[in-house]
Coordinates of C-alpha atoms in Angstrom, one line a residue:
Chain A
M1 CA 108.9 104.1 142.5
Y2 CA 109.8 105.1 138.9
D3 CA 107.1 106.4 136.6
I4 CA 108.4 104.3 133.7
A5 CA 110.9 101.5 133.5
V6 CA 112.3 100.7 130.0
I7 CA 113.9 97.3 129.5
G8 CA 116.3 97.2 126.6
S9 CA 118.8 99.7 125.2
G10 CA 118.4 99.1 121.5
P11 CA 116.8 101.8 119.3
A12 CA 113.2 101.1 120.5
G13 CA 114.2 101.3 124.2
L14 CA 116.3 104.5 123.7
S15 CA 113.5 106.2 121.8
A16 CA 111.0 105.2 124.6
A17 CA 113.4 106.6 127.2
I18 CA 114.0 110.0 125.5
N19 CA 110.3 110.4 124.8
A20 CA 109.3 109.6 128.4
K21 CA 112.0 111.9 129.8
I22 CA 110.7 114.8 127.6
R23 CA 107.3 114.3 129.3
N24 CA 109.1 114.9 132.6
K25 CA 108.8 111.3 133.8
N26 CA 111.1 109.6 136.2
V27 CA 112.6 107.0 133.9
I28 CA 114.9 104.1 134.5
I29 CA 116.3 102.2 131.5
F30 CA 118.0 98.8 131.8
G31 CA 120.5 97.8 129.2
Q32 CA 124.2 97.8 128.2
A33 CA 126.6 100.7 127.9
E34 CA 127.3 99.7 124.3
L35 CA 123.6 100.0 123.7
S36 CA 123.0 97.2 121.2
A37 CA 125.3 94.5 119.9
K38 CA 123.2 94.2 116.7
L39 CA 123.4 97.9 116.0
L40 CA 127.2 98.0 116.6
K41 CA 127.7 95.2 114.1
A42 CA 125.7 96.9 111.3
P43 CA 128.2 98.0 108.6
K44 CA 125.9 100.5 106.8
I45 CA 122.5 101.8 107.6
N46 CA 120.8 103.9 104.9
N47 CA 117.1 103.7 105.8
Y48 CA 116.9 105.7 109.0
L49 CA 115.7 109.1 107.7
G50 CA 118.3 111.9 108.3
F51 CA 121.4 109.6 108.5
P52 CA 122.4 108.6 105.0
N53 CA 124.9 105.8 104.8
I54 CA 125.9 105.7 108.4
S55 CA 127.7 102.8 110.2
G56 CA 125.9 101.2 113.1
K57 CA 128.8 102.3 115.3
K58 CA 128.5 106.0 114.3
L59 CA 124.7 105.8 114.8
A60 CA 125.1 104.3 118.2
E61 CA 127.4 107.2 119.1
K62 CA 124.7 109.7 117.9
F63 CA 122.2 107.9 120.1
S64 CA 124.6 108.0 123.1
K65 CA 125.1 111.7 122.7
H66 CA 121.3 112.2 122.6
L67 CA 121.0 110.3 125.9
Q68 CA 123.8 112.2 127.5
S69 CA 122.3 115.6 126.4
M70 CA 119.2 114.6 128.3
G71 CA 121.0 113.2 131.3
I72 CA 119.7 109.7 130.7
E73 CA 122.1 106.9 132.1
I74 CA 121.7 103.3 131.3
T75 CA 121.4 101.0 134.3
Q76 CA 123.6 98.0 133.4
A77 CA 121.6 95.3 135.1
Q78 CA 119.4 92.5 134.0
V79 CA 115.7 92.5 134.7
K80 CA 114.9 88.9 135.5
E81 CA 111.2 89.0 135.9
I82 CA 108.4 91.5 135.9
Y83 CA 105.5 91.1 138.4
P84 CA 102.4 93.1 137.6
T85 CA 100.7 93.9 140.9
G86 CA 97.5 95.2 139.2
K87 CA 98.4 98.7 140.2
D88 CA 102.0 98.9 139.2
F89 CA 105.0 96.6 138.6
G90 CA 107.8 94.9 140.5
L91 CA 111.0 94.3 138.6
Y92 CA 113.5 91.7 139.8
V93 CA 116.9 93.2 139.1
G94 CA 119.7 91.1 140.5
E95 CA 118.8 90.8 144.2
E96 CA 116.8 94.0 144.3
I97 CA 113.2 94.7 143.5
I98 CA 112.5 98.0 141.7
T99 CA 109.0 99.3 141.3
A100 CA 107.6 101.3 138.4
K101 CA 104.1 102.5 137.5
K102 CA 104.5 101.5 133.8
V103 CA 107.0 99.2 132.0
I104 CA 108.1 99.2 128.4
I105 CA 109.7 96.0 127.1
A106 CA 112.1 96.6 124.2
I107 CA 114.4 93.6 124.5
G108 CA 114.6 92.6 120.8
V109 CA 114.5 89.1 119.6
N110 CA 118.0 88.0 120.1
F111 CA 117.7 85.5 122.9
G112 CA 120.1 83.0 121.2
A113 CA 118.9 79.7 119.9
P114 CA 118.0 77.4 122.7
I115 CA 120.3 74.4 123.4
L116 CA 118.7 71.0 122.7
G117 CA 116.7 70.0 125.8
E118 CA 116.8 73.5 127.3
K119 CA 113.1 74.3 126.8
E120 CA 111.9 70.9 127.8
L121 CA 113.9 70.9 131.1
L122 CA 113.2 74.5 132.0
G123 CA 112.1 74.6 135.6
D124 CA 113.2 71.1 136.0
G125 CA 116.9 71.6 136.9
V126 CA 117.4 74.2 134.2
G127 CA 116.8 77.9 134.8
Y128 CA 117.5 81.3 133.4
C129 CA 117.9 83.1 136.7
A130 CA 120.8 81.8 138.9
T131 CA 120.3 84.6 141.4
C132 CA 116.7 83.7 141.9
D133 CA 117.2 80.0 142.3
A134 CA 120.7 79.8 143.8
P135 CA 119.2 79.2 147.3
L136 CA 117.7 75.9 146.0
Y137 CA 121.2 74.8 145.1
K138 CA 122.9 75.6 148.5
G139 CA 125.9 73.3 148.8
K140 CA 125.1 71.7 145.4
D141 CA 126.9 71.7 142.1
I142 CA 125.8 73.9 139.3
I143 CA 126.8 74.9 135.8
I144 CA 126.3 78.4 134.5
V145 CA 126.3 79.1 130.8
G146 CA 126.8 82.9 130.3
Q147 CA 126.1 84.7 127.1
G148 CA 127.9 87.9 128.0
A149 CA 129.9 89.7 130.7
F150 CA 126.6 90.7 132.3
A151 CA 126.5 87.2 133.7
E152 CA 129.7 87.3 135.7
E153 CA 128.2 89.0 138.8
E154 CA 125.7 86.3 139.0
V155 CA 128.4 83.6 138.8
K156 CA 130.3 85.3 141.6
F157 CA 127.1 85.4 143.7
C158 CA 126.5 81.7 143.1
T159 CA 130.1 80.7 144.2
E160 CA 129.2 82.1 147.6
I161 CA 126.1 79.8 148.0
C162 CA 126.5 76.7 145.8
G163 CA 128.9 73.7 146.5
S164 CA 130.6 74.1 143.2
V165 CA 130.2 76.4 140.1
K166 CA 131.4 75.6 136.6
Y167 CA 131.2 78.6 134.3
L168 CA 131.0 78.2 130.6
P169 CA 131.2 81.6 128.8
T170 CA 129.9 81.6 125.2
Y171 CA 131.7 85.0 124.7
K172 CA 135.3 86.0 124.9
L173 CA 136.4 86.6 128.5
A174 CA 138.2 89.8 129.4
E175 CA 142.0 89.3 129.9
D176 CA 141.6 90.3 133.6
F177 CA 138.6 88.1 134.2
S178 CA 138.7 86.4 137.5
I179 CA 136.2 84.5 139.7
P180 CA 138.4 82.5 142.0
D181 CA 135.9 79.9 143.1
A182 CA 134.4 79.2 139.7
E183 CA 135.9 76.6 137.3
I184 CA 136.0 78.0 133.8
I185 CA 135.0 75.7 130.9
Q186 CA 136.0 76.5 127.4
D187 CA 133.6 74.4 125.3
I188 CA 130.5 74.7 123.2
P189 CA 127.2 73.6 124.7
K190 CA 125.1 71.2 122.6
E191 CA 122.4 69.6 124.7
I192 CA 121.1 69.2 128.2
T193 CA 119.9 65.8 129.4
K194 CA 118.3 64.5 132.7
A195 CA 119.1 61.4 134.7
G196 CA 117.3 61.3 138.1
E197 CA 118.3 64.3 140.1
K198 CA 121.3 65.1 137.9
R199 CA 121.5 67.2 134.7
T200 CA 124.2 66.7 132.1
L201 CA 125.4 69.5 129.9
I202 CA 126.7 67.8 126.8
C203 CA 129.3 70.0 125.0
K204 CA 131.4 69.6 121.9
K205 CA 134.5 68.3 123.7
E206 CA 133.2 66.9 126.9
S207 CA 130.1 66.4 129.1
Y208 CA 129.5 67.9 132.5
V209 CA 127.2 66.7 135.3
A210 CA 125.6 68.9 137.9
D211 CA 122.5 69.4 140.1
G212 CA 121.3 72.4 138.2
I213 CA 122.2 74.2 135.0
F214 CA 121.6 77.9 134.4
I215 CA 121.7 79.7 131.0
L216 CA 122.1 83.4 131.5
K217 CA 120.9 85.3 128.5
Q218 CA 121.1 89.1 128.1
N219 CA 117.4 89.1 128.1
A220 CA 115.0 86.4 129.2
P221 CA 112.6 85.5 126.5
P222 CA 109.3 87.4 127.1
E223 CA 107.3 84.5 128.4
Q224 CA 109.9 84.1 131.1
L225 CA 110.2 87.9 131.7
C226 CA 106.5 88.3 132.5
K227 CA 104.1 85.5 133.2
G228 CA 100.7 85.8 131.4
L229 CA 102.1 88.0 128.7
A230 CA 100.2 87.2 125.5
L231 CA 102.5 86.2 122.6
T232 CA 102.1 85.3 118.9
G233 CA 104.9 82.9 118.2
N234 CA 108.0 84.6 119.7
H235 CA 106.5 88.1 119.5
V236 CA 104.6 90.0 122.2
Q237 CA 101.1 91.0 121.2
V238 CA 100.5 94.8 121.2
D239 CA 97.6 97.1 120.3
G240 CA 97.9 100.3 118.3
N241 CA 99.2 102.1 121.4
M242 CA 101.9 99.4 121.9
E243 CA 100.2 98.2 125.0
T244 CA 100.3 94.4 125.8
N245 CA 97.5 92.3 127.2
I246 CA 98.7 93.4 130.6
K247 CA 97.5 97.0 131.4
G248 CA 100.4 99.4 131.9
L249 CA 102.9 97.0 130.3
F250 CA 104.0 98.1 126.8
A251 CA 106.3 96.6 124.2
C252 CA 108.1 98.0 121.1
G253 CA 110.7 97.2 118.5
D254 CA 111.7 93.7 117.2
I255 CA 110.0 91.9 120.1
T256 CA 106.6 93.0 118.7
G257 CA 107.2 91.4 115.3
L258 CA 108.5 92.1 111.8
P259 CA 110.0 94.1 110.2
Y260 CA 113.1 94.1 112.3
Q261 CA 114.2 97.7 111.5
Y262 CA 115.6 100.7 113.3
A263 CA 113.1 103.4 112.1
K264 CA 110.2 101.2 113.0
A265 CA 111.6 100.4 116.4
I266 CA 112.2 104.1 117.1
G267 CA 108.7 105.0 116.0
Q268 CA 107.2 102.3 118.2
G269 CA 109.4 103.3 121.2
Q270 CA 107.9 106.8 120.9
I271 CA 104.3 105.6 120.7
A272 CA 104.9 103.2 123.7
A273 CA 106.4 106.0 125.8
L274 CA 103.7 108.6 124.9
Y275 CA 100.9 106.2 125.9
A276 CA 102.8 105.0 129.0
C277 CA 103.0 108.7 130.0
N278 CA 99.2 108.9 130.1
D279 CA 97.8 108.3 133.5
Chain B
M1 CA 104.2 102.5 85.5
Y2 CA 105.9 103.2 88.8
D3 CA 106.3 100.5 91.4
I4 CA 105.4 102.8 94.3
A5 CA 103.9 106.3 94.4
V6 CA 104.3 108.2 97.6
I7 CA 101.9 111.1 98.2
G8 CA 103.3 113.6 100.8
S9 CA 106.8 114.9 101.6
G10 CA 106.6 115.1 105.4
P11 CA 108.7 112.7 107.5
A12 CA 106.4 109.7 106.8
G13 CA 106.4 110.1 103.0
L14 CA 110.2 110.7 103.0
S15 CA 110.9 107.6 105.1
A16 CA 108.6 105.6 102.8
A17 CA 110.4 106.9 99.7
I18 CA 114.0 106.1 101.0
N19 CA 112.9 102.6 102.2
A20 CA 111.3 101.7 98.9
K21 CA 114.3 103.1 96.9
I22 CA 116.6 100.9 99.0
R23 CA 114.6 97.9 97.8
N24 CA 115.3 99.0 94.3
K25 CA 111.8 100.1 93.5
N26 CA 110.9 102.6 90.9
V27 CA 109.5 105.3 93.2
I28 CA 107.8 108.7 92.6
I29 CA 107.1 111.0 95.5
F30 CA 104.7 113.9 95.3
G31 CA 105.2 116.9 97.6
Q32 CA 106.9 120.2 98.1
A33 CA 110.5 121.2 97.7
E34 CA 110.4 122.6 101.2
L35 CA 109.2 119.1 102.3
S36 CA 106.8 120.0 105.2
A37 CA 105.6 123.4 106.4
K38 CA 104.9 121.9 109.8
L39 CA 108.4 120.6 110.1
L40 CA 110.0 123.9 109.0
K41 CA 108.1 125.8 111.6
A42 CA 109.1 123.5 114.5
P43 CA 111.5 125.5 116.7
K44 CA 113.1 122.6 118.6
I45 CA 112.7 118.9 118.2
N46 CA 114.3 116.6 120.9
N47 CA 112.5 113.4 120.5
Y48 CA 113.7 112.0 117.2
L49 CA 116.5 109.7 118.3
G50 CA 119.9 110.7 117.2
F51 CA 119.2 114.4 116.8
P52 CA 119.1 116.1 120.2
N53 CA 117.7 119.6 120.2
I54 CA 117.6 120.2 116.5
S55 CA 115.4 122.8 114.8
G56 CA 112.8 121.7 112.3
K57 CA 114.7 123.6 109.6
K58 CA 118.0 121.8 110.3
L59 CA 116.2 118.5 110.4
A60 CA 114.5 119.2 107.1
E61 CA 118.0 119.9 105.7
K62 CA 119.2 116.5 106.9
F63 CA 116.2 114.9 105.3
S64 CA 116.9 116.7 102.0
K65 CA 120.5 115.6 102.1
H66 CA 119.4 112.0 102.6
L67 CA 117.1 112.2 99.6
Q68 CA 119.8 113.8 97.5
S69 CA 122.3 111.1 98.4
M70 CA 119.9 108.5 97.1
G71 CA 118.9 110.4 94.0
I72 CA 115.3 110.9 95.1
E73 CA 113.6 114.1 93.7
I74 CA 110.3 115.4 94.8
T75 CA 107.7 115.8 92.1
Q76 CA 106.0 119.1 92.9
A77 CA 102.5 118.4 91.8
Q78 CA 99.3 117.7 93.5
V79 CA 97.6 114.3 93.3
K80 CA 93.9 115.1 92.9
E81 CA 92.5 111.6 93.0
I82 CA 93.6 108.0 93.2
Y83 CA 91.7 105.4 91.2
P84 CA 92.2 101.8 92.2
T85 CA 91.8 99.6 89.2
G86 CA 91.9 96.4 91.2
K87 CA 95.3 95.5 89.8
D88 CA 97.1 98.9 90.2
F89 CA 96.3 102.6 90.6
G90 CA 95.7 105.6 88.4
L91 CA 96.7 108.9 90.0
Y92 CA 95.2 112.2 88.6
V93 CA 98.1 114.7 88.7
G94 CA 97.2 118.0 87.0
E95 CA 96.0 116.9 83.6
E96 CA 98.1 113.7 83.5
I97 CA 97.3 110.2 84.8
I98 CA 100.2 108.4 86.4
T99 CA 100.1 104.8 87.1
A100 CA 101.6 102.9 90.0
K101 CA 101.5 99.3 91.3
K102 CA 101.2 100.5 95.0
V103 CA 100.4 103.8 96.5
I104 CA 101.4 105.2 99.9
I105 CA 99.4 108.1 101.3
A106 CA 101.3 110.3 103.7
I107 CA 99.5 113.6 103.4
G108 CA 99.3 114.5 107.1
V109 CA 96.2 116.0 108.7
N110 CA 96.6 119.7 107.7
F111 CA 93.8 120.2 105.3
G112 CA 92.8 123.5 106.7
A113 CA 89.5 124.1 108.4
P114 CA 86.7 124.0 106.0
I115 CA 84.8 127.3 105.2
L116 CA 81.2 127.4 106.4
G117 CA 79.1 125.6 103.8
E118 CA 82.1 124.1 102.0
K119 CA 81.3 120.5 102.9
E120 CA 77.6 120.8 102.4
L121 CA 78.0 122.2 98.9
L122 CA 80.8 120.0 97.8
G123 CA 80.0 118.5 94.4
D124 CA 77.2 121.1 94.1
G125 CA 79.0 124.0 92.6
V126 CA 81.9 123.7 95.0
G127 CA 85.0 121.5 94.2
Y128 CA 88.5 120.7 95.2
C129 CA 89.8 120.0 91.7
A130 CA 89.6 122.9 89.3
T131 CA 91.5 121.1 86.6
C132 CA 89.2 118.1 86.7
D133 CA 86.0 120.2 86.6
A134 CA 87.0 123.2 84.6
P135 CA 85.4 121.8 81.4
L136 CA 82.0 122.0 83.2
Y137 CA 82.6 125.7 83.6
K138 CA 83.5 126.5 80.0
G139 CA 82.7 130.2 79.4
K140 CA 81.3 130.5 83.0
D141 CA 82.5 132.4 86.0
I142 CA 84.5 130.8 88.7
I143 CA 86.3 131.7 91.9
I144 CA 89.4 129.8 93.1
V145 CA 90.6 129.9 96.7
G146 CA 94.2 128.8 96.7
Q147 CA 96.0 127.7 99.9
G148 CA 99.5 127.8 98.4
A149 CA 101.6 128.6 95.3
F150 CA 101.0 125.0 94.1
A151 CA 97.5 126.3 93.1
E152 CA 98.7 128.9 90.6
E153 CA 99.2 126.5 87.7
E154 CA 95.6 125.4 88.0
V155 CA 94.4 129.0 88.1
K156 CA 96.3 129.7 84.9
F157 CA 94.7 126.7 83.2
C158 CA 91.2 127.7 84.2
T159 CA 91.7 131.2 82.7
E160 CA 92.1 129.5 79.4
I161 CA 88.7 127.7 79.7
C162 CA 86.4 129.6 81.9
G163 CA 84.6 132.9 81.2
S164 CA 86.2 134.7 84.2
V165 CA 88.4 133.6 87.0
K166 CA 88.7 135.4 90.4
Y167 CA 91.7 134.1 92.4
L168 CA 91.7 134.5 96.2
P169 CA 95.1 133.4 97.6
T170 CA 95.1 132.6 101.4
Y171 CA 98.9 132.8 101.4
K172 CA 101.3 135.6 100.5
L173 CA 101.8 136.0 96.7
A174 CA 105.3 136.1 95.3
E175 CA 106.4 139.6 94.3
D176 CA 106.6 138.5 90.6
F177 CA 103.3 136.8 90.7
S178 CA 101.3 137.2 87.5
I179 CA 98.3 135.5 85.9
P180 CA 97.1 138.2 83.5
D181 CA 93.6 136.9 83.0
A182 CA 92.7 136.2 86.7
E183 CA 91.4 138.9 89.0
I184 CA 93.2 138.8 92.3
I185 CA 91.0 139.2 95.4
Q186 CA 92.7 140.0 98.7
D187 CA 90.1 139.0 101.3
I188 CA 89.4 136.3 103.9
P189 CA 86.8 133.7 102.9
K190 CA 84.1 133.0 105.5
E191 CA 81.2 131.1 104.0
I192 CA 79.8 129.7 100.7
T193 CA 76.1 130.0 100.0
K194 CA 73.9 128.8 97.1
A195 CA 71.1 130.6 95.3
G196 CA 69.8 128.7 92.3
E197 CA 72.6 128.2 89.8
K198 CA 74.9 130.7 91.5
R199 CA 77.3 130.3 94.4
T200 CA 78.3 133.2 96.6
L201 CA 81.7 133.3 98.4
I202 CA 81.1 135.6 101.4
C203 CA 84.4 137.1 102.6
K204 CA 85.3 139.4 105.4
K205 CA 85.2 142.6 103.3
E206 CA 82.9 141.7 100.4
S207 CA 80.9 138.9 98.7
Y208 CA 81.6 137.4 95.3
V209 CA 79.1 135.5 93.1
A210 CA 80.1 132.9 90.5
D211 CA 78.9 129.7 88.8
G212 CA 81.5 127.6 90.6
I213 CA 83.9 127.9 93.5
F214 CA 87.1 125.8 93.9
I215 CA 89.1 125.5 97.0
L216 CA 92.6 124.2 96.2
K217 CA 94.2 122.6 99.2
Q218 CA 97.8 121.2 99.3
N219 CA 96.2 117.8 99.9
A220 CA 92.7 116.8 99.3
P221 CA 91.2 115.2 102.4
P222 CA 91.5 111.4 102.2
E223 CA 87.9 110.8 101.5
Q224 CA 88.2 113.0 98.4
L225 CA 91.6 111.5 97.4
C226 CA 90.3 108.0 97.1
K227 CA 86.7 107.0 97.1
G228 CA 85.9 104.0 99.2
L229 CA 88.8 104.5 101.6
A230 CA 87.8 103.5 105.1
L231 CA 88.2 106.2 107.7
T232 CA 87.8 106.6 111.4
G233 CA 86.9 110.2 111.9
N234 CA 89.5 112.1 109.8
H235 CA 92.0 109.3 110.0
V236 CA 92.7 106.5 107.4
Q237 CA 92.2 103.1 108.8
V238 CA 95.3 100.9 108.5
D239 CA 96.3 97.4 109.7
G240 CA 99.6 96.5 111.3
N241 CA 101.4 96.6 107.9
M242 CA 100.0 100.1 107.3
E243 CA 97.7 98.8 104.5
T244 CA 94.3 100.4 104.1
N245 CA 91.0 98.6 103.3
I246 CA 92.0 98.9 99.6
K247 CA 94.6 96.3 98.7
G248 CA 97.9 97.8 97.6
L249 CA 97.0 101.3 99.1
F250 CA 99.0 102.1 102.2
A251 CA 98.9 105.1 104.6
C252 CA 101.4 106.3 107.2
G253 CA 102.1 109.3 109.5
D254 CA 99.6 111.7 111.0
I255 CA 96.9 110.7 108.6
T256 CA 96.6 107.4 110.3
G257 CA 96.0 108.9 113.7
L258 CA 97.6 110.1 116.9
P259 CA 100.2 110.7 118.1
Y260 CA 101.3 113.3 115.6
Q261 CA 105.0 112.8 116.0
Y262 CA 108.0 112.6 113.7
A263 CA 109.6 109.3 114.9
K264 CA 106.3 107.6 114.7
A265 CA 105.6 108.9 111.2
I266 CA 109.1 107.8 110.1
G267 CA 108.7 104.4 111.5
Q268 CA 105.3 103.9 109.9
G269 CA 106.7 105.2 106.6
Q270 CA 109.3 102.4 106.7
I271 CA 106.7 99.8 107.5
A272 CA 104.4 100.9 104.7
A273 CA 107.2 100.9 102.2
L274 CA 108.5 97.5 103.2
Y275 CA 105.1 95.9 102.8
A276 CA 104.4 97.8 99.6
C277 CA 107.6 96.4 98.2
N278 CA 106.3 92.8 98.7
D279 CA 104.6 91.5 95.6

């Protein structure tokens, strides 16, 4: 049982993690070793006080060093769903359930634009969690769209259960990539349609038919991540302490709304952590 | 007419200033060359992401460099009062009035504990703005309690108008300090009492009688700084955009409430600036 689980390794999540750690809490933080793709791509940042004219890459290095100096390691796994028990939280991480007293959501807003038909067919042959639903597709044919290397473990797992697995990566595969039992599709997904029990993934070059289609995003959108979470548009509602409508569940950074800025995210991460540290 | 006036040179005010400047606004920031006494005194800060285990002094140097790199200079003057005109703002600064379209208050919460009787007699022979009220004491005797070197200009000004000026500094005077026409008192103020037209400053060693007593604080408390500003306790009420109940007047940092933390203050300074930049 962790004291605090932080989901997301952008500036908000990192700030939450260091602030909770300083308060001597047992913290786990889920994210990516490279921290934040958005941060890495920023050519020049000049509005985070103390770092004039720094590149996103350099700033990410500073953040990494801060984590290292405090012995914080990022757990590179995807949290599929958060279950509030009323007393604490269960987090579905791969095939494991991890428990935490408090949870801080700092997943940003970059969920990728949905494919046409994706939202309409969600839960009806289309899903975001292949690991969770793979047993329903035992011996059946599935297509997985993966938005990053984080998806590959899940694809591998599905090849052990499902009849056939087609994998469509929307990122550049590593040179040494290999999942022997998955068929790799190099195409651009456009739309998902339904015909009886079958679902069709219409791509730029070709169309593919299967029993189920999974779209694996770095982060599930918040309404998928935790049922009952109150939103305003795509943003999670929070109070002044960064607590959501679910007691013990906090949010910070871009996911809570505009402006999408580092200093703001870092400040909110701190607030979320400090209030999450209160019993 | 400035686009944005920032009052306070702690982390919140500095963050507001750099963020407004990046948006190409004509910004003036009031504060101290040493930025923030509280920051300078912090032995070790470990919860501002990117700067593991840094001293307050080192962090203040980083902040100063950031300001310099952007050509932001701190105006070392005290804002006595803010007058909202409905369209913009007038700021009483010494004997000048400076105008700004938007104002951001980032004065922190360190107003010093009031002396016994100070609050009760405020406006009744006791004031926070000697410059403003000196004409009322033409030829009369006043006592000025100064909480920092910033007060000395005001003392000098009063010696030109008032009958006599006693100056009680609650800080260490510079070796080359000199205001020829003021009598320096080295004592510790305890209480202010009223007897007819006279006010008595009761100190640890002795008592002093005058027609008026001024207490010059680095920052006036917010209720003095701007009439009609909505407070909760000692804190300024703000909405999610850090705007106060007065349109165009923003607040950020400690003055808006707990937690009193650098990252939070810096994040809020950014939010205040970005919304103040909107027309």
